[in-house]
Short mmCIF file of C-alpha atoms in Angstrom, two decimals:
data_model
loop_
_atom_site.label_atom_id
_atom_site.label_comp_id
_atom_site.label_asym_id
_atom_site.label_seq_id
_atom_site.Cartn_x
_atom_site.Cartn_y
_atom_site.Cartn_z
CA MET Y 896 -63.20 -56.75 -1.22
CA ARG Y 897 -64.14 -57.97 -4.84
CA LYS Y 898 -66.01 -54.92 -5.89
CA SER Y 899 -62.73 -53.22 -5.00
CA LEU Y 900 -60.67 -55.64 -6.67
CA ALA Y 901 -62.52 -55.30 -9.72
CA ALA Y 902 -61.77 -51.66 -9.69
CA LEU Y 903 -58.18 -51.93 -9.59
CA ALA Y 904 -58.41 -54.41 -12.51
CA ALA Y 905 -60.48 -51.75 -14.45
CA LEU Y 906 -57.74 -49.18 -13.66
CA VAL Y 907 -54.94 -50.62 -15.10
CA LEU Y 908 -56.76 -51.99 -18.14
CA LEU Y 909 -57.35 -47.98 -18.72
CA ALA Y 910 -53.54 -47.52 -17.86
CA ALA Y 911 -52.49 -50.13 -20.53
CA GLY Y 912 -53.73 -48.61 -23.39
CA CYS Y 913 -54.00 -50.39 -26.87
CA ALA Y 914 -51.96 -53.19 -28.02
CA GLY Y 915 -50.70 -54.25 -31.94
CA PRO Y 916 -50.69 -57.84 -33.38
CA ALA Y 917 -48.13 -60.24 -32.36
CA ASP Y 918 -44.83 -61.43 -35.10
CA PRO Y 919 -46.90 -64.32 -36.54
CA ASN Y 920 -43.23 -65.14 -37.64
CA GLY Y 921 -41.15 -64.64 -34.13
CA PRO Y 922 -41.17 -66.63 -30.96
CA ILE Y 923 -44.59 -68.07 -29.72
CA VAL Y 924 -45.00 -65.85 -26.53
CA VAL Y 925 -46.23 -67.58 -23.88
CA GLY Y 926 -47.09 -65.92 -20.29
CA SER Y 927 -47.75 -66.70 -16.70
CA VAL Y 928 -48.56 -64.97 -13.73
CA ASP Y 929 -47.32 -65.61 -10.54
CA SER Y 930 -46.83 -65.13 -7.10
CA ILE Y 931 -43.09 -65.20 -7.07
CA SER Y 932 -42.98 -63.12 -3.91
CA GLY Y 933 -45.19 -62.24 -1.00
CA PRO Y 934 -47.20 -63.79 1.75
CA ALA Y 935 -47.67 -66.87 -0.45
CA THR Y 936 -45.35 -67.91 -3.14
CA PHE Y 937 -45.79 -70.91 -5.82
CA PRO Y 938 -42.42 -70.35 -7.73
CA GLU Y 939 -42.09 -73.83 -8.87
CA SER Y 940 -45.11 -73.86 -11.11
CA SER Y 941 -43.66 -71.46 -13.38
CA GLN Y 942 -39.85 -72.68 -13.14
CA ALA Y 943 -41.39 -76.09 -14.26
CA ALA Y 944 -43.39 -74.77 -17.30
CA LYS Y 945 -39.99 -73.06 -18.53
CA ALA Y 946 -38.02 -75.94 -18.09
CA VAL Y 947 -40.38 -77.51 -20.20
CA PHE Y 948 -40.33 -74.72 -23.18
CA ASP Y 949 -36.80 -74.83 -22.76
CA ALA Y 950 -36.87 -78.55 -23.51
CA ALA Y 951 -38.49 -77.84 -26.85
CA ASN Y 952 -36.79 -75.35 -28.11
CA ALA Y 953 -33.47 -77.36 -27.58
CA ALA Y 954 -35.21 -79.97 -29.41
CA GLY Y 955 -36.16 -77.62 -32.58
CA GLY Y 956 -39.46 -75.53 -31.01
CA VAL Y 957 -42.84 -76.08 -32.32
CA HIS Y 958 -43.08 -75.80 -36.12
CA GLY Y 959 -39.88 -74.58 -36.44
CA ARG Y 960 -40.56 -71.52 -33.68
CA ARG Y 961 -39.57 -71.23 -30.20
CA ILE Y 962 -41.57 -70.81 -26.86
CA GLU Y 963 -40.57 -67.23 -25.41
CA TYR Y 964 -41.99 -67.62 -21.92
CA HIS Y 965 -42.65 -64.55 -19.61
CA ALA Y 966 -43.40 -65.61 -15.62
CA VAL Y 967 -44.81 -62.23 -13.82
CA ASP Y 968 -44.31 -61.99 -10.24
CA ASP Y 969 -47.85 -60.68 -8.96
CA LYS Y 970 -46.60 -60.58 -4.93
CA GLY Y 971 -49.64 -61.46 -3.91
CA ASP Y 972 -51.18 -58.22 -4.83
CA PRO Y 973 -54.38 -57.59 -6.61
CA THR Y 974 -53.17 -54.29 -8.33
CA ALA Y 975 -50.10 -56.31 -9.65
CA ALA Y 976 -51.56 -59.08 -10.59
CA ALA Y 977 -54.01 -56.87 -12.91
CA ALA Y 978 -50.62 -55.17 -14.26
CA ALA Y 979 -49.27 -58.73 -14.50
CA ALA Y 980 -51.72 -60.07 -17.16
CA ARG Y 981 -51.85 -56.94 -18.84
CA GLU Y 982 -48.52 -56.52 -19.40
CA ILE Y 983 -48.35 -60.35 -20.89
CA VAL Y 984 -51.66 -60.18 -22.86
CA GLY Y 985 -51.68 -56.58 -24.32
CA GLY Y 986 -47.82 -55.97 -24.07
CA ASP Y 987 -46.20 -58.83 -24.97
CA HIS Y 988 -48.91 -60.68 -27.54
CA ALA Y 989 -48.94 -63.81 -25.62
CA VAL Y 990 -51.05 -66.33 -27.06
CA ALA Y 991 -52.01 -68.17 -24.07
CA LEU Y 992 -50.96 -68.35 -20.32
CA VAL Y 993 -49.67 -71.44 -19.21
CA GLY Y 994 -48.20 -72.67 -15.70
CA SER Y 995 -49.65 -69.90 -13.75
CA SER Y 996 -50.18 -70.50 -9.62
CA SER Y 997 -51.22 -67.42 -7.14
CA LEU Y 998 -53.76 -67.38 -4.50
CA ILE Y 999 -55.67 -64.15 -6.44
CA GLU Y 1000 -54.68 -64.03 -9.55
CA CYS Y 1001 -57.49 -65.87 -11.24
CA GLU Y 1002 -60.02 -63.30 -9.45
CA ILE Y 1003 -58.49 -60.95 -10.15
CA ASN Y 1004 -58.03 -61.46 -14.04
CA ALA Y 1005 -60.90 -63.84 -14.97
CA LYS Y 1006 -62.96 -61.35 -16.48
CA TYR Y 1007 -60.18 -59.81 -18.62
CA TYR Y 1008 -59.16 -62.65 -19.68
CA GLN Y 1009 -62.93 -63.55 -21.18
CA GLN Y 1010 -62.80 -59.70 -22.92
CA GLU Y 1011 -59.15 -60.29 -24.60
CA ASP Y 1012 -60.49 -64.16 -25.34
CA ILE Y 1013 -57.19 -65.35 -24.28
CA LEU Y 1014 -57.36 -68.86 -22.00
CA SER Y 1015 -54.58 -69.60 -19.25
CA ILE Y 1016 -53.93 -73.24 -18.59
CA SER Y 1017 -52.62 -72.48 -14.58
CA GLY Y 1018 -50.43 -75.09 -12.84
CA ILE Y 1019 -52.07 -74.40 -10.09
CA GLY Y 1020 -55.56 -73.26 -9.43
CA VAL Y 1021 -56.18 -71.82 -5.74
CA ASP Y 1022 -59.58 -70.29 -5.65
CA PRO Y 1023 -62.91 -70.52 -6.70
CA PHE Y 1024 -62.45 -68.29 -9.82
CA CYS Y 1025 -59.63 -70.64 -11.40
CA PHE Y 1026 -62.67 -73.53 -11.85
CA THR Y 1027 -65.56 -71.51 -12.41
CA SER Y 1028 -64.33 -69.34 -15.25
CA PRO Y 1029 -64.57 -70.03 -19.05
CA ASN Y 1030 -61.36 -68.97 -20.13
CA ILE Y 1031 -59.49 -70.84 -17.23
CA ALA Y 1032 -58.92 -74.40 -16.69
CA PRO Y 1033 -56.05 -75.27 -14.38
CA ALA Y 1034 -54.46 -78.72 -14.60
CA ASN Y 1035 -54.66 -79.74 -11.02
CA VAL Y 1036 -57.59 -80.89 -8.86
CA GLY Y 1037 -58.14 -77.85 -6.84
CA PRO Y 1038 -58.81 -77.47 -2.92
CA PHE Y 1039 -62.60 -78.24 -3.02
CA HIS Y 1040 -62.25 -81.25 -5.09
CA ASP Y 1041 -59.47 -82.15 -2.77
CA LEU Y 1042 -61.80 -82.00 0.45
CA THR Y 1043 -64.45 -84.64 -1.19
CA LEU Y 1044 -61.86 -86.96 -1.99
CA THR Y 1045 -60.28 -86.33 1.65
CA LEU Y 1046 -63.88 -87.17 3.49
CA LEU Y 1047 -64.27 -89.79 0.68
CA TYR Y 1048 -61.01 -91.67 2.24
CA GLY Y 1049 -62.08 -91.04 5.42
CA SER Y 1050 -65.27 -92.20 5.57
CA GLU Y 1051 -65.10 -94.99 2.76
CA VAL Y 1052 -61.70 -96.27 2.86
CA LEU Y 1053 -60.93 -96.19 6.57
CA HIS Y 1054 -64.58 -96.30 7.62
CA LEU Y 1055 -64.07 -93.43 10.10
CA ASN Y 1056 -67.48 -92.27 11.68
CA ASP Y 1057 -67.74 -88.98 13.80
CA ILE Y 1058 -66.18 -86.83 11.55
CA CYS Y 1059 -66.09 -82.87 11.61
CA ALA Y 1060 -64.76 -80.18 9.25
CA LEU Y 1061 -62.42 -77.02 10.87
CA LEU Y 1062 -62.48 -74.54 8.11
CA GLU Y 1063 -60.00 -71.77 7.01
CA ILE Y 1064 -62.10 -69.26 5.13
CA ALA Y 1065 -60.16 -67.13 2.84
CA GLY Y 1066 -62.67 -64.33 0.36
CA ASN Y 1067 -65.61 -66.14 -0.83
CA THR Y 1068 -64.62 -70.13 -0.44
CA LEU Y 1069 -67.09 -70.75 2.14
CA PRO Y 1070 -69.78 -71.97 -0.49
CA TYR Y 1071 -67.32 -73.87 -2.53
CA TYR Y 1072 -66.45 -75.92 0.59
CA ARG Y 1073 -70.24 -76.20 1.62
CA ALA Y 1074 -70.72 -77.48 -1.52
CA ALA Y 1075 -67.63 -79.99 -1.66
CA ILE Y 1076 -69.05 -81.54 1.66
CA ALA Y 1077 -72.57 -81.93 0.47
CA GLU Y 1078 -71.43 -83.40 -2.74
CA TRP Y 1079 -69.24 -85.90 0.13
CA SER Y 1080 -72.72 -86.22 1.51
CA THR Y 1081 -74.98 -86.53 -1.62
CA ILE Y 1082 -72.20 -89.42 -2.09
CA THR Y 1083 -71.86 -91.51 1.27
CA GLY Y 1084 -75.52 -90.59 2.75
CA ARG Y 1085 -73.23 -88.90 5.75
CA LYS Y 1086 -73.60 -86.01 7.66
CA LEU Y 1087 -69.93 -83.81 9.35
CA LYS Y 1088 -70.61 -84.24 13.42
CA TYR Y 1089 -69.51 -80.43 13.82
CA LEU Y 1090 -68.59 -78.21 11.67
CA ASP Y 1091 -66.00 -74.90 13.12
CA ALA Y 1092 -65.73 -72.41 9.62
CA THR Y 1093 -64.20 -69.79 11.94
CA VAL Y 1094 -60.74 -71.20 12.07
CA PRO Y 1095 -58.14 -68.20 11.49
CA TYR Y 1096 -55.71 -68.46 9.34
CA ASN Y 1097 -52.00 -68.23 10.82
CA GLY Y 1098 -53.60 -68.38 13.89
CA SER Y 1099 -51.46 -67.70 17.66
CA ASP Y 1100 -53.22 -70.73 19.40
CA TYR Y 1101 -55.74 -73.19 17.94
CA THR Y 1102 -56.50 -74.81 21.07
CA PRO Y 1103 -59.91 -73.51 21.97
CA TYR Y 1104 -60.99 -75.24 18.41
CA VAL Y 1105 -59.05 -78.41 19.07
CA VAL Y 1106 -60.96 -78.37 22.28
CA ARG Y 1107 -65.00 -77.95 21.56
CA ALA Y 1108 -63.82 -80.13 18.33
CA ARG Y 1109 -62.99 -82.73 20.75
CA ALA Y 1110 -66.05 -82.14 22.94
CA ALA Y 1111 -68.38 -82.72 20.08
CA GLY Y 1112 -67.13 -86.28 19.84
CA CYS Y 1113 -65.23 -85.76 16.71
CA LYS Y 1114 -63.12 -88.93 15.55
CA ALA Y 1115 -61.07 -87.54 12.60
CA ILE Y 1116 -60.90 -83.68 11.20
CA THR Y 1117 -60.53 -82.79 7.98
CA VAL Y 1118 -59.05 -79.14 7.51
CA ASN Y 1119 -57.92 -77.25 5.00
CA PRO Y 1120 -54.57 -75.87 6.39
CA VAL Y 1121 -52.05 -74.29 4.98
CA GLU Y 1122 -48.38 -75.99 6.81
CA PRO Y 1123 -47.65 -73.63 9.24
CA ASP Y 1124 -51.35 -73.49 10.73
CA SER Y 1125 -51.78 -77.46 10.33
CA ILE Y 1126 -48.73 -78.31 12.30
CA GLY Y 1127 -50.31 -75.50 15.45
CA GLN Y 1128 -53.40 -77.77 15.16
CA LEU Y 1129 -51.73 -80.53 15.56
CA LYS Y 1130 -49.50 -79.59 18.40
CA ALA Y 1131 -52.61 -78.28 19.85
CA ALA Y 1132 -54.28 -81.27 19.92
CA GLN Y 1133 -51.38 -83.10 21.23
CA ALA Y 1134 -51.15 -80.61 24.09
CA GLN Y 1135 -54.35 -81.53 25.27
CA GLY Y 1136 -53.77 -85.57 25.02
CA TRP Y 1137 -56.01 -85.92 22.32
CA ASN Y 1138 -53.94 -88.93 20.41
CA ASP Y 1139 -56.30 -90.97 18.75
CA VAL Y 1140 -57.79 -88.34 16.00
CA THR Y 1141 -57.37 -88.83 12.32
CA TRP Y 1142 -56.70 -86.12 10.08
CA LEU Y 1143 -57.87 -85.89 6.89
CA LEU Y 1144 -56.07 -83.15 5.28
CA LEU Y 1145 -55.86 -81.50 1.68
CA THR Y 1146 -52.99 -81.03 -0.72
CA SER Y 1147 -51.47 -77.89 0.78
CA VAL Y 1148 -49.56 -79.67 3.84
CA TYR Y 1149 -47.63 -82.33 1.43
CA SER Y 1150 -44.46 -81.64 1.82
CA GLU Y 1151 -40.96 -83.15 2.89
CA GLN Y 1152 -40.70 -80.07 5.61
CA TYR Y 1153 -43.90 -80.63 7.11
CA ALA Y 1154 -43.46 -84.15 7.33
CA LYS Y 1155 -39.79 -83.60 8.95
CA ALA Y 1156 -41.70 -81.07 11.44
CA ILE Y 1157 -44.69 -83.93 12.71
CA ALA Y 1158 -43.66 -86.23 15.36
CA ASN Y 1159 -46.79 -86.48 16.52
CA ALA Y 1160 -49.37 -87.28 13.93
CA GLY Y 1161 -52.41 -88.96 16.58
CA ALA Y 1162 -53.86 -91.41 14.61
CA GLY Y 1163 -52.87 -90.39 11.26
CA VAL Y 1164 -52.36 -87.46 8.39
CA TYR Y 1165 -54.34 -88.78 5.63
CA VAL Y 1166 -53.88 -86.62 1.91
CA PRO Y 1167 -55.22 -87.03 -1.34
CA ALA Y 1168 -52.44 -85.76 -3.47
CA GLU Y 1169 -53.48 -84.15 -6.60
CA PHE Y 1170 -50.62 -85.32 -8.77
CA TYR Y 1171 -48.94 -88.65 -8.42
CA PRO Y 1172 -47.25 -88.75 -5.21
CA PHE Y 1173 -43.30 -87.09 -5.79
CA THR Y 1174 -42.17 -88.66 -2.50
CA ASP Y 1175 -42.31 -91.98 -4.20
CA ALA Y 1176 -39.17 -91.95 -6.19
CA ALA Y 1177 -38.90 -94.82 -7.72
CA SER Y 1178 -42.18 -94.62 -9.22
CA PRO Y 1179 -41.93 -94.43 -13.35
CA ARG Y 1180 -45.27 -92.43 -13.45
CA THR Y 1181 -42.82 -89.34 -12.39
CA LYS Y 1182 -39.43 -90.25 -14.20
CA LYS Y 1183 -39.84 -88.07 -17.31
CA TRP Y 1184 -41.00 -84.89 -14.42
CA ARG Y 1185 -38.30 -86.06 -11.85
CA ASP Y 1186 -35.38 -86.13 -14.45
CA LEU Y 1187 -36.22 -82.65 -15.98
CA MET Y 1188 -36.75 -81.13 -12.65
CA THR Y 1189 -33.47 -82.45 -11.04
CA ARG Y 1190 -31.62 -81.31 -14.13
CA ASN Y 1191 -32.68 -77.77 -13.90
CA HIS Y 1192 -32.43 -77.63 -10.22
CA ILE Y 1193 -36.10 -77.21 -9.07
CA PRO Y 1194 -37.42 -78.23 -6.21
CA LEU Y 1195 -39.71 -81.75 -6.29
CA THR Y 1196 -43.06 -80.71 -5.29
CA SER Y 1197 -46.59 -81.06 -6.20
CA PHE Y 1198 -46.38 -77.06 -7.88
CA SER Y 1199 -43.53 -78.29 -10.23
CA GLN Y 1200 -45.74 -81.23 -11.29
CA GLY Y 1201 -48.80 -78.26 -12.09
CA GLY Y 1202 -46.29 -76.40 -14.06
CA TYR Y 1203 -44.95 -79.65 -15.75
CA LEU Y 1204 -48.22 -80.94 -16.32
CA ALA Y 1205 -49.81 -77.35 -17.67
CA ALA Y 1206 -46.39 -76.93 -19.76
CA THR Y 1207 -47.06 -80.10 -21.55
CA TYR Y 1208 -50.54 -80.59 -22.44
CA PHE Y 1209 -49.95 -76.96 -23.92
CA LEU Y 1210 -46.93 -77.97 -26.21
CA GLN Y 1211 -49.52 -80.91 -27.46
CA VAL Y 1212 -52.13 -78.94 -28.25
CA LEU Y 1213 -49.73 -76.13 -30.42
CA ALA Y 1214 -47.95 -79.39 -32.08
CA GLY Y 1215 -51.42 -80.21 -33.14
CA ILE Y 1216 -52.19 -76.72 -34.82
CA LYS Y 1217 -52.45 -76.49 -38.49
CA GLY Y 1218 -51.56 -73.06 -40.10
CA GLU Y 1219 -50.61 -69.95 -37.90
CA ILE Y 1220 -50.06 -70.44 -34.64
CA THR Y 1221 -51.63 -67.02 -33.03
CA ARG Y 1222 -53.66 -66.45 -30.00
CA GLU Y 1223 -57.19 -67.24 -32.14
CA SER Y 1224 -55.70 -70.34 -33.83
CA VAL Y 1225 -54.82 -71.14 -29.80
CA THR Y 1226 -58.10 -70.91 -28.26
CA LYS Y 1227 -59.71 -72.75 -31.20
CA ALA Y 1228 -57.20 -75.55 -30.78
CA LEU Y 1229 -58.01 -75.41 -26.64
CA ARG Y 1230 -61.22 -74.59 -26.97
CA GLU Y 1231 -61.87 -78.34 -29.46
CA MET Y 1232 -58.78 -80.23 -28.44
CA ARG Y 1233 -59.32 -84.40 -27.36
CA PRO Y 1234 -58.29 -84.87 -23.48
CA ILE Y 1235 -54.74 -85.93 -22.89
CA SER Y 1236 -53.82 -88.63 -20.17
CA ASP Y 1237 -50.68 -88.48 -18.23
CA PRO Y 1238 -49.36 -91.12 -15.76
CA MET Y 1239 -48.87 -88.60 -13.06
CA ALA Y 1240 -52.30 -87.70 -13.31
CA GLY Y 1241 -56.19 -89.59 -12.16
CA THR Y 1242 -58.13 -87.57 -14.95
CA PRO Y 1243 -57.46 -87.12 -18.70
CA TYR Y 1244 -56.86 -82.87 -19.30
CA VAL Y 1245 -59.32 -81.45 -21.81
CA PHE Y 1246 -59.87 -77.27 -21.74
CA GLY Y 1247 -62.76 -77.84 -23.72
CA PRO Y 1248 -65.75 -75.17 -24.60
CA GLY Y 1249 -67.46 -75.25 -21.27
CA ARG Y 1250 -67.97 -72.33 -19.32
CA THR Y 1251 -66.58 -74.23 -15.89
CA HIS Y 1252 -63.36 -76.23 -15.39
CA HIS Y 1253 -63.83 -78.41 -12.42
CA ASP Y 1254 -63.12 -81.90 -13.80
CA ASN Y 1255 -60.24 -82.67 -12.49
CA THR Y 1256 -61.17 -85.36 -10.09
CA ALA Y 1257 -58.87 -87.90 -8.52
CA GLY Y 1258 -55.98 -87.72 -5.98
CA TRP Y 1259 -53.64 -90.62 -4.97
CA PRO Y 1260 -54.03 -91.66 -1.53
CA ILE Y 1261 -50.51 -90.75 1.17
CA LYS Y 1262 -50.45 -91.14 4.68
CA LEU Y 1263 -47.96 -89.28 7.57
CA LEU Y 1264 -48.01 -91.66 10.94
CA THR Y 1265 -46.82 -90.56 14.00
CA GLY Y 1266 -43.12 -91.21 14.42
CA THR Y 1267 -42.37 -91.86 10.83
CA ASN Y 1268 -41.41 -88.28 9.43
CA ARG Y 1269 -42.16 -89.29 6.18
CA TRP Y 1270 -45.46 -89.74 3.57
CA GLN Y 1271 -45.70 -93.08 2.54
CA VAL Y 1272 -48.04 -94.27 -0.31
CA ALA Y 1273 -51.11 -95.22 0.76
CA ALA Y 1274 -53.53 -96.50 -2.53
CA ASP Y 1275 -53.15 -98.94 -5.47
CA ASP Y 1276 -54.77 -96.69 -7.52
CA TRP Y 1277 -56.56 -93.30 -7.73
CA LEU Y 1278 -59.72 -92.43 -5.33
CA ARG Y 1279 -61.94 -90.59 -7.81
CA ILE Y 1280 -65.11 -88.83 -7.11
CA PRO Y 1281 -67.84 -90.95 -8.59
CA ARG Y 1282 -69.91 -89.12 -11.56
CA ARG Y 1283 -73.18 -88.75 -10.83
CA THR Y 1284 -75.64 -89.79 -13.63
#
């Protein structure tokens, strides 16, 4: 699969041809590759980034120059993702990519970004290449640290025993999920009671997987599902009369729609939100983001939080550049930037010179209990993956 995706990217690269230099006195062009249409969409991330840049332009721009933001739809298609990156980098002469959010974009374009020496602050990184590439540093925690965090919350805060895992595996993600589980084991000394990594995405019936987990003696289950799959898994457990199992899930199910769909959550659904919980409407931590999204009619979701933060971090770095703002100066500034803190994130953000970027290691615990149909904040502070010495 990866070999074929790389071949597609190479063909599109050849078709893109050579590009001329950007106008140093024109708008500062910033790009984004997003799944805006297709089987799994994340439109809020680039919408939020655009709202941040529009607000900056209204305030006079950066050093008197406007931000011109180009968000290109990859449609969840590898060829379209490769073409989108080349349109932005080679055709539009972007200085960086900010707020990208896609299921496949990082894997398709990581090597191309290295070749062109352009950096990307993804709003929502999903696949392993978003966190293991020198030229991509997402604003979010990502599914692998998210898995470690939810296991830590289950074992060390809820004091649950007999924790099991049902994993849905796409592409080459299994080794990364196994590494996340191994990190939890190293920290806590605990082992999973049962692991099934054969659970399908978009399964028609999750009953066999639930029945095997129950027979194995699981008291809590961690899963990495998308919302429809999780709803199907909880309903399968309910149909089996298994109502005392605790679900340790990921941010991928954190939405108002999911809460409304879950009437019976067993012993509860627990999630480490990758940003400060957007459902805590009264919190001052999210006020700036909430006000901007509301004015621009952008949904209040984790995806719009990621896009907002990616653009906010980028603007702070851009404002500190002395001299011309070019791809070269932006890349240099991001590589040399100091960490930036924001109340919506539990870990300061820094791009830096590293070969990998998987430094966001905090989540804010939230819970969904049977019969409530609403998310509740479940902690007074961030839950963090302990640093190893």
